[in-house]
Coordinates of C-alpha atoms and ligand atoms in Angstrom, one line a residue:
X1 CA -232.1 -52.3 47.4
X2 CA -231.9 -50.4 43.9
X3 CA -228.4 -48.5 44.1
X4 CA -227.5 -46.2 41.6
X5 CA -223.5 -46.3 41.0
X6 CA -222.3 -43.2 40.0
X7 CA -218.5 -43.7 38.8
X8 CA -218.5 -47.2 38.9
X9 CA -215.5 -48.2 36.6
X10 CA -213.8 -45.9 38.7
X11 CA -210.8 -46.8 41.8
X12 CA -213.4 -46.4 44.4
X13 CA -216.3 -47.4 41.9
X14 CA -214.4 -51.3 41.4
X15 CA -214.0 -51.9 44.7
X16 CA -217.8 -51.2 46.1
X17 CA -219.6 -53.0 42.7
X18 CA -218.3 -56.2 43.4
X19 CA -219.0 -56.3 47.0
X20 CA -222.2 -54.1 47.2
X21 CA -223.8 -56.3 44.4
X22 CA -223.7 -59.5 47.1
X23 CA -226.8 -58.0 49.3
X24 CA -228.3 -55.1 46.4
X25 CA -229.3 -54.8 42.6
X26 CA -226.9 -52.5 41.2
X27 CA -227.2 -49.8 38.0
X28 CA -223.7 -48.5 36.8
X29 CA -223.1 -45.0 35.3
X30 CA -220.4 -43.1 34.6
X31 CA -219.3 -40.6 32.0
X32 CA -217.8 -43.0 29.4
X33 CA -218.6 -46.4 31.3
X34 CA -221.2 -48.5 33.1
X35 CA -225.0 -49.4 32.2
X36 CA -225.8 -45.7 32.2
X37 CA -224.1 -42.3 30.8
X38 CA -223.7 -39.8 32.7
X39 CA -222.0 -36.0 33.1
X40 CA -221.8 -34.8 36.5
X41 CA -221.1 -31.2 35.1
X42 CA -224.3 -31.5 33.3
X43 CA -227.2 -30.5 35.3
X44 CA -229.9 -31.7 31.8
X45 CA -227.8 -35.4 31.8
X46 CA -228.4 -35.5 35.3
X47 CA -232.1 -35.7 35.0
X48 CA -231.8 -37.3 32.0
X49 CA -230.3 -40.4 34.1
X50 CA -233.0 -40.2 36.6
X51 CA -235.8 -39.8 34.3
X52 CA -234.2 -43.4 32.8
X53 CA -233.6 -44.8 35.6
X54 CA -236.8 -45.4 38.1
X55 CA -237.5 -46.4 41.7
X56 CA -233.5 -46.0 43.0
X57 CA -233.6 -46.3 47.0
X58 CA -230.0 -45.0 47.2
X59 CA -227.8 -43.0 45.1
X60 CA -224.2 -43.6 45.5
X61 CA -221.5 -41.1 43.7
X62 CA -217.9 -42.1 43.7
X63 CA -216.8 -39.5 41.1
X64 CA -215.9 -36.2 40.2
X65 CA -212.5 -35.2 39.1
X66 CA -210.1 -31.9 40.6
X67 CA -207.3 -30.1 39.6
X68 CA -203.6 -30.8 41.4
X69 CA -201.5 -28.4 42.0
X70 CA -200.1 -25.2 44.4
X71 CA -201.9 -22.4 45.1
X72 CA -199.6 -20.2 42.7
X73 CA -200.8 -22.4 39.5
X74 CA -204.5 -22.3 40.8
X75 CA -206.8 -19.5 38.5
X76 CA -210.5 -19.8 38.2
X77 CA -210.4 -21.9 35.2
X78 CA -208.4 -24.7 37.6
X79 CA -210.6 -24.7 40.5
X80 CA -213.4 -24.6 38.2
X81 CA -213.3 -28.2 37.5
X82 CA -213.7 -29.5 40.8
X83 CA -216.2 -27.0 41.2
X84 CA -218.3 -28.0 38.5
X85 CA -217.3 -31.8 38.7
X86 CA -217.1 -32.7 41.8
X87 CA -218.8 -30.4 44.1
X88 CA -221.6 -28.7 42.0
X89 CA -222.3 -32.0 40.3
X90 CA -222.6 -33.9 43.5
X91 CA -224.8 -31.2 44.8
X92 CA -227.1 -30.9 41.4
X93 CA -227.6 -35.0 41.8
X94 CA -229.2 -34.4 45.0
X95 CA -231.6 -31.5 44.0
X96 CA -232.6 -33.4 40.9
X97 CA -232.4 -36.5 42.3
X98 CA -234.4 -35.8 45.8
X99 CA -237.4 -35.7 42.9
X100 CA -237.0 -38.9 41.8
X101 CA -235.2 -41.4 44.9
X102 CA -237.7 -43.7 46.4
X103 CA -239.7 -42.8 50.1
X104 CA -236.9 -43.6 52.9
X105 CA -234.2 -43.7 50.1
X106 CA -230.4 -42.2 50.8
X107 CA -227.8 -40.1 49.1
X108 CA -224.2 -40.7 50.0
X109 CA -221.6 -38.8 48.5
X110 CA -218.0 -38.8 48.4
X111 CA -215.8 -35.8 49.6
X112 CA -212.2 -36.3 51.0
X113 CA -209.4 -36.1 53.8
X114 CA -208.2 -33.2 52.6
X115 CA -211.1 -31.4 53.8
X116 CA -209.8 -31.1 57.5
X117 CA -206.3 -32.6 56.7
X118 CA -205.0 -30.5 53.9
X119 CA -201.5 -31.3 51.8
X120 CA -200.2 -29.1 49.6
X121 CA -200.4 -28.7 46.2
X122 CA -204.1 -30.1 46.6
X123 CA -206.3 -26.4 47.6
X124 CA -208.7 -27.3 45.0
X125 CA -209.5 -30.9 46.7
X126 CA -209.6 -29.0 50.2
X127 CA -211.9 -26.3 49.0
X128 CA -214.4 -29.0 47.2
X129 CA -214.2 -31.7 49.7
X130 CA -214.8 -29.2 52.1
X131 CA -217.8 -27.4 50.2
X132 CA -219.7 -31.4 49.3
X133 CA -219.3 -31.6 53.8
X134 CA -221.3 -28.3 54.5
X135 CA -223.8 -29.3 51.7
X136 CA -224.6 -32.6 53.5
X137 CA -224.6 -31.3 57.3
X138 CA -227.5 -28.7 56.0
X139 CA -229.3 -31.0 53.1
X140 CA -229.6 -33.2 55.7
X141 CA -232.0 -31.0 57.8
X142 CA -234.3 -30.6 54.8
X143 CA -234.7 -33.5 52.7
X144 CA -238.6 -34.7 52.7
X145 CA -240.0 -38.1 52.1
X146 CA -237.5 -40.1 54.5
X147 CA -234.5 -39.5 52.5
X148 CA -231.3 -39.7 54.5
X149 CA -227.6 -38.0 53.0
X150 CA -224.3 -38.4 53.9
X151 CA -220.6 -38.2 52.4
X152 CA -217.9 -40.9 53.0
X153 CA -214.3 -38.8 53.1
X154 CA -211.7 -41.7 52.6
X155 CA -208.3 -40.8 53.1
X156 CA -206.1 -41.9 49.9
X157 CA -207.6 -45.0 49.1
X158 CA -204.6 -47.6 48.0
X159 CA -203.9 -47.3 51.9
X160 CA -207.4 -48.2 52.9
X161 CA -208.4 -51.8 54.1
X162 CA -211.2 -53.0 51.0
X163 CA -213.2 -54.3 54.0
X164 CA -213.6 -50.4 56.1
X165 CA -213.9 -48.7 52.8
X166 CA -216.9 -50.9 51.9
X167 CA -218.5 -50.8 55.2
X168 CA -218.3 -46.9 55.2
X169 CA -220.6 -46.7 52.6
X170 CA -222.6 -50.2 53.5
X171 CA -223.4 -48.1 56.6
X172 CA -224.6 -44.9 55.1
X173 CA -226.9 -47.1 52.4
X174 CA -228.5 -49.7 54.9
X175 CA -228.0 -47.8 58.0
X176 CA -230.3 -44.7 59.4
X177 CA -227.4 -42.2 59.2
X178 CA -227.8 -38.8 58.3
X179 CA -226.0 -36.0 57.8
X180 CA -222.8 -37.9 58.9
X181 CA -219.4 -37.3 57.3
X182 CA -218.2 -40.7 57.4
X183 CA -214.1 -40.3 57.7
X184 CA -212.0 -43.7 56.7
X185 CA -208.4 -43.7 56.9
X186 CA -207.6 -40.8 58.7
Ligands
NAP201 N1 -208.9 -42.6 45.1 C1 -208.6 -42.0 46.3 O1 -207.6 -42.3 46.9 C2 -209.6 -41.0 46.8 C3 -209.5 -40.6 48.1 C4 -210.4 -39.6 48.6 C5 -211.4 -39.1 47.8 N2 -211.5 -39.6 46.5 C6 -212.6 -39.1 45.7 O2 -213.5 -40.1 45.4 C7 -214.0 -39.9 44.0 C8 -213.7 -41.1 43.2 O3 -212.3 -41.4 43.2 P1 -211.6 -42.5 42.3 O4 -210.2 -42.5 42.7 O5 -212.4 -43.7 42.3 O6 -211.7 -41.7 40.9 P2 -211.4 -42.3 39.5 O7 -210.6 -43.5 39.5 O8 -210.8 -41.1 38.7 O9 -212.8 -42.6 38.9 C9 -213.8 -41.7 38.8 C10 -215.0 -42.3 38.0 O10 -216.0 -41.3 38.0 C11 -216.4 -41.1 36.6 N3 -216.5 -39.7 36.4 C12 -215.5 -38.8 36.5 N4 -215.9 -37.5 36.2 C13 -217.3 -37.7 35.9 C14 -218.3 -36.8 35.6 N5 -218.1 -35.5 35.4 N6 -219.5 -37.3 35.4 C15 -219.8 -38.6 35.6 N7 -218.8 -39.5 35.9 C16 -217.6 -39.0 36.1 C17 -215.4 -41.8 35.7 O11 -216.2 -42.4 34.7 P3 -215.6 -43.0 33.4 O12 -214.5 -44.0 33.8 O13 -216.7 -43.7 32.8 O14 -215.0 -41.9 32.6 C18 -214.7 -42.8 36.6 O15 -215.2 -44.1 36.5 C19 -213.3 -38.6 43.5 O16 -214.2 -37.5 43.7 C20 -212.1 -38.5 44.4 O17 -211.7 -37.2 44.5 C21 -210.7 -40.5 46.0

Protein backbone atom coordinates (compact mmCIF):
# COMPACT_ATOMS: atom_id res chain seq x y z
CA UNK A 1 0.00 0.00 0.00
CA UNK A 2 0.69 3.93 -0.42
CA UNK A 3 0.82 5.26 3.21
CA UNK A 4 1.00 8.77 3.91
CA UNK A 5 3.11 9.45 7.25
CA UNK A 6 2.06 12.33 8.81
CA UNK A 7 4.78 13.16 11.67
CA UNK A 8 7.14 10.89 10.65
CA UNK A 9 10.49 12.16 12.27
CA UNK A 10 8.46 12.30 15.23
CA UNK A 11 8.64 9.56 18.73
CA UNK A 12 5.75 7.62 17.36
CA UNK A 13 6.59 8.66 13.63
CA UNK A 14 10.47 6.70 14.05
CA UNK A 15 9.25 3.80 15.34
CA UNK A 16 6.20 2.88 12.64
CA UNK A 17 8.62 4.15 9.39
CA UNK A 18 11.06 1.60 9.88
CA UNK A 19 8.78 -1.21 10.40
CA UNK A 20 5.74 -0.23 8.31
CA UNK A 21 8.17 0.36 5.22
CA UNK A 22 8.96 -3.76 5.30
CA UNK A 23 5.26 -4.68 3.75
CA UNK A 24 4.18 -0.78 2.23
CA UNK A 25 5.69 2.26 0.16
CA UNK A 26 5.94 4.95 2.48
CA UNK A 27 5.60 9.15 1.83
CA UNK A 28 6.94 11.21 4.90
CA UNK A 29 5.62 14.60 5.91
CA UNK A 30 5.87 16.66 8.70
CA UNK A 31 6.06 20.31 9.45
CA UNK A 32 9.86 20.79 9.28
CA UNK A 33 10.85 17.10 8.22
CA UNK A 34 10.15 14.19 5.89
CA UNK A 35 9.65 13.95 1.95
CA UNK A 36 6.63 16.33 2.28
CA UNK A 37 5.79 19.68 4.29
CA UNK A 38 3.14 19.93 6.01
CA UNK A 39 1.03 22.24 8.77
CA UNK A 40 -1.61 20.49 10.45
CA UNK A 41 -3.09 23.96 11.59
CA UNK A 42 -3.28 24.78 8.09
CA UNK A 43 -6.35 23.74 6.45
CA UNK A 44 -4.74 25.36 2.54
CA UNK A 45 -1.31 23.13 3.31
CA UNK A 46 -3.42 20.37 3.92
CA UNK A 47 -4.76 20.21 0.51
CA UNK A 48 -1.83 21.39 -0.75
CA UNK A 49 -0.10 17.95 0.44
CA UNK A 50 -2.83 15.94 -1.03
CA UNK A 51 -3.05 17.75 -4.22
CA UNK A 52 0.99 16.68 -4.39
CA UNK A 53 0.67 13.69 -3.24
CA UNK A 54 -1.70 11.19 -5.39
CA UNK A 55 -3.35 7.74 -5.08
CA UNK A 56 -2.61 7.30 -0.99
CA UNK A 57 -4.65 4.14 0.27
CA UNK A 58 -4.14 5.09 3.90
CA UNK A 59 -3.37 8.14 5.71
CA UNK A 60 -1.55 7.75 8.87
CA UNK A 61 -1.11 10.93 11.36
CA UNK A 62 1.14 10.62 14.34
CA UNK A 63 1.24 14.36 15.15
CA UNK A 64 -0.16 17.29 16.63
CA UNK A 65 1.29 19.01 19.59
CA UNK A 66 -0.80 20.27 23.13
CA UNK A 67 -0.31 22.42 25.82
CA UNK A 68 0.79 20.86 29.57
CA UNK A 69 -0.28 22.16 32.38
CA UNK A 70 -3.24 22.55 35.32
CA UNK A 71 -6.42 23.69 34.75
CA UNK A 72 -5.54 27.18 36.68
CA UNK A 73 -2.79 28.04 33.85
CA UNK A 74 -5.20 26.84 30.96
CA UNK A 75 -6.90 30.11 28.92
CA UNK A 76 -8.14 29.88 25.47
CA UNK A 77 -4.89 30.82 23.92
CA UNK A 78 -3.40 27.35 25.75
CA UNK A 79 -6.02 24.99 24.74
CA UNK A 80 -6.07 26.48 21.47
CA UNK A 81 -3.09 24.74 20.26
CA UNK A 82 -4.22 21.40 20.68
CA UNK A 83 -7.26 22.44 19.33
CA UNK A 84 -5.98 23.71 16.25
CA UNK A 85 -3.04 21.11 16.11
CA UNK A 86 -4.00 18.21 17.13
CA UNK A 87 -7.65 17.85 17.04
CA UNK A 88 -8.91 20.35 14.24
CA UNK A 89 -5.96 19.40 12.18
CA UNK A 90 -6.57 15.73 12.39
CA UNK A 91 -10.12 16.32 11.71
CA UNK A 92 -9.43 18.89 8.56
CA UNK A 93 -7.04 15.93 7.01
CA UNK A 94 -9.95 13.73 6.87
CA UNK A 95 -12.49 16.13 5.30
CA UNK A 96 -9.80 17.18 2.76
CA UNK A 97 -8.33 14.11 2.53
CA UNK A 98 -11.73 11.77 2.14
CA UNK A 99 -11.48 13.83 -1.51
CA UNK A 100 -8.39 12.56 -2.48
CA UNK A 101 -7.65 8.80 -0.50
CA UNK A 102 -7.96 5.96 -2.88
CA UNK A 103 -11.51 3.59 -3.10
CA UNK A 104 -11.32 1.10 0.07
CA UNK A 105 -8.44 3.42 1.49
CA UNK A 106 -8.24 4.19 5.60
CA UNK A 107 -7.68 7.02 7.92
CA UNK A 108 -6.14 6.25 11.30
CA UNK A 109 -5.40 8.84 13.66
CA UNK A 110 -3.79 9.23 16.84
CA UNK A 111 -5.62 10.38 20.04
CA UNK A 112 -4.44 9.33 23.63
CA UNK A 113 -4.99 7.59 27.15
CA UNK A 114 -5.83 10.48 28.63
CA UNK A 115 -8.98 10.51 26.98
CA UNK A 116 -10.63 8.04 29.52
CA UNK A 117 -7.67 7.99 31.92
CA UNK A 118 -6.91 11.52 32.73
CA UNK A 119 -3.74 12.90 34.89
CA UNK A 120 -3.38 16.05 35.96
CA UNK A 121 -1.91 18.91 34.64
CA UNK A 122 -2.79 17.37 31.11
CA UNK A 123 -6.89 18.80 30.59
CA UNK A 124 -5.87 20.03 27.25
CA UNK A 125 -4.65 16.30 26.12
CA UNK A 126 -7.98 14.99 27.78
CA UNK A 127 -10.28 17.41 26.10
CA UNK A 128 -8.40 16.80 22.40
CA UNK A 129 -7.81 13.18 22.72
CA UNK A 130 -11.22 12.95 23.76
CA UNK A 131 -12.74 15.26 20.90
CA UNK A 132 -10.24 13.23 17.74
CA UNK A 133 -12.45 9.72 19.59
CA UNK A 134 -16.06 11.17 19.05
CA UNK A 135 -14.87 12.46 15.55
CA UNK A 136 -13.95 8.84 14.50
CA UNK A 137 -16.95 6.84 16.20
CA UNK A 138 -19.29 9.27 13.87
CA UNK A 139 -16.93 9.85 10.61
CA UNK A 140 -16.95 6.41 10.55
CA UNK A 141 -20.71 6.02 9.80
CA UNK A 142 -20.39 8.39 6.84
CA UNK A 143 -17.34 8.02 4.89
CA UNK A 144 -18.17 7.00 1.12
CA UNK A 145 -16.08 5.04 -1.38
CA UNK A 146 -14.92 2.14 1.09
CA UNK A 147 -12.89 4.25 3.31
CA UNK A 148 -12.45 2.91 6.79
CA UNK A 149 -11.21 5.46 10.12
CA UNK A 150 -9.92 4.78 13.17
CA UNK A 151 -7.64 6.35 16.09
CA UNK A 152 -4.84 4.39 17.91
CA UNK A 153 -4.80 5.97 21.73
CA UNK A 154 -1.35 4.71 23.11
CA UNK A 155 -0.70 5.17 26.54
CA UNK A 156 2.73 7.00 27.07
CA UNK A 157 4.75 5.55 24.59
CA UNK A 158 8.51 4.86 26.14
CA UNK A 159 6.40 2.14 28.19
CA UNK A 160 5.00 0.58 25.15
CA UNK A 161 6.40 -2.80 23.60
CA UNK A 162 7.67 -1.44 19.77
CA UNK A 163 6.02 -4.71 18.58
CA UNK A 164 1.98 -3.77 20.05
CA UNK A 165 2.48 -0.24 19.12
CA UNK A 166 3.21 -1.25 15.59
CA UNK A 167 0.60 -3.77 15.32
CA UNK A 168 -2.00 -1.23 16.59
CA UNK A 169 -1.74 0.65 13.63
CA UNK A 170 -0.68 -2.42 11.19
CA UNK A 171 -4.21 -3.49 12.17
CA UNK A 172 -6.18 -0.35 11.46
CA UNK A 173 -4.16 0.00 7.88
CA UNK A 174 -4.46 -3.65 6.60
CA UNK A 175 -7.25 -4.74 8.65
CA UNK A 176 -11.21 -3.93 7.88
CA UNK A 177 -11.58 -1.93 11.16
CA UNK A 178 -13.69 0.97 11.46
CA UNK A 179 -14.56 3.33 13.74
CA UNK A 180 -12.42 1.50 16.46
CA UNK A 181 -10.45 3.40 19.13
CA UNK A 182 -7.61 1.17 19.20
CA UNK A 183 -6.25 1.49 23.09
CA UNK A 184 -2.40 0.29 23.61
CA UNK A 185 -0.92 0.41 26.97
CA UNK A 186 -3.64 0.98 29.10
N1 LIG B 1 4.72 9.95 22.73
C1 LIG B 1 3.78 9.50 23.53
O1 LIG B 1 4.03 8.91 24.60
C2 LIG B 1 2.32 9.66 23.12
C3 LIG B 1 1.33 8.97 23.84
C4 LIG B 1 0.00 9.14 23.46
C5 LIG B 1 -0.34 9.95 22.40
N2 LIG B 1 0.65 10.62 21.72
C6 LIG B 1 0.27 11.50 20.62
O2 LIG B 1 0.79 11.02 19.41
C7 LIG B 1 1.15 12.10 18.56
C8 LIG B 1 2.61 11.96 18.19
O3 LIG B 1 3.36 11.90 19.37
P1 LIG B 1 4.96 11.93 19.36
O4 LIG B 1 5.39 11.72 20.76
O5 LIG B 1 5.49 11.05 18.28
O6 LIG B 1 5.19 13.46 18.99
P2 LIG B 1 6.54 14.24 18.66
O7 LIG B 1 7.73 13.41 19.01
O8 LIG B 1 6.41 15.59 19.24
O9 LIG B 1 6.51 14.34 17.07
C9 LIG B 1 5.45 14.93 16.43
C10 LIG B 1 5.77 14.99 14.94
O10 LIG B 1 4.67 15.62 14.33
C11 LIG B 1 5.09 16.70 13.54
N3 LIG B 1 4.19 17.83 13.81
C12 LIG B 1 3.95 18.45 14.97
N4 LIG B 1 3.05 19.41 14.82
C13 LIG B 1 2.70 19.40 13.51
C14 LIG B 1 1.82 20.17 12.71
N5 LIG B 1 1.09 21.19 13.22
N6 LIG B 1 1.73 19.85 11.40
C15 LIG B 1 2.44 18.86 10.87
N7 LIG B 1 3.29 18.10 11.56
C16 LIG B 1 3.43 18.37 12.87
C17 LIG B 1 6.51 17.03 13.91
O11 LIG B 1 7.18 17.29 12.70
P3 LIG B 1 8.62 17.98 12.59
O12 LIG B 1 9.56 17.10 13.39
O13 LIG B 1 8.91 17.92 11.14
O14 LIG B 1 8.46 19.35 13.17
C18 LIG B 1 7.00 15.76 14.60
O15 LIG B 1 7.76 14.97 13.72
C19 LIG B 1 0.86 13.39 19.36
O16 LIG B 1 -0.39 13.89 18.98
C20 LIG B 1 0.82 12.91 20.79
O17 LIG B 1 -0.03 13.70 21.59
C21 LIG B 1 1.97 10.48 22.06
Amino acid sequence: MKILLIGANGEIGKILNPELVKNHEIISAGRNSGDFRIDLSDSHSIEKLFEEVKNIDACLCVAGDCYTGDLHSLDEEKLNIGIKNKLLGQINLVLIGQKYLNDNGSFTLTSGKMADKPVKNNISKSIVNGGINSFVLAASLELERGIRINAISPGKVSDIPIYDLVQAYAKSIEETLNGQIIKVNY
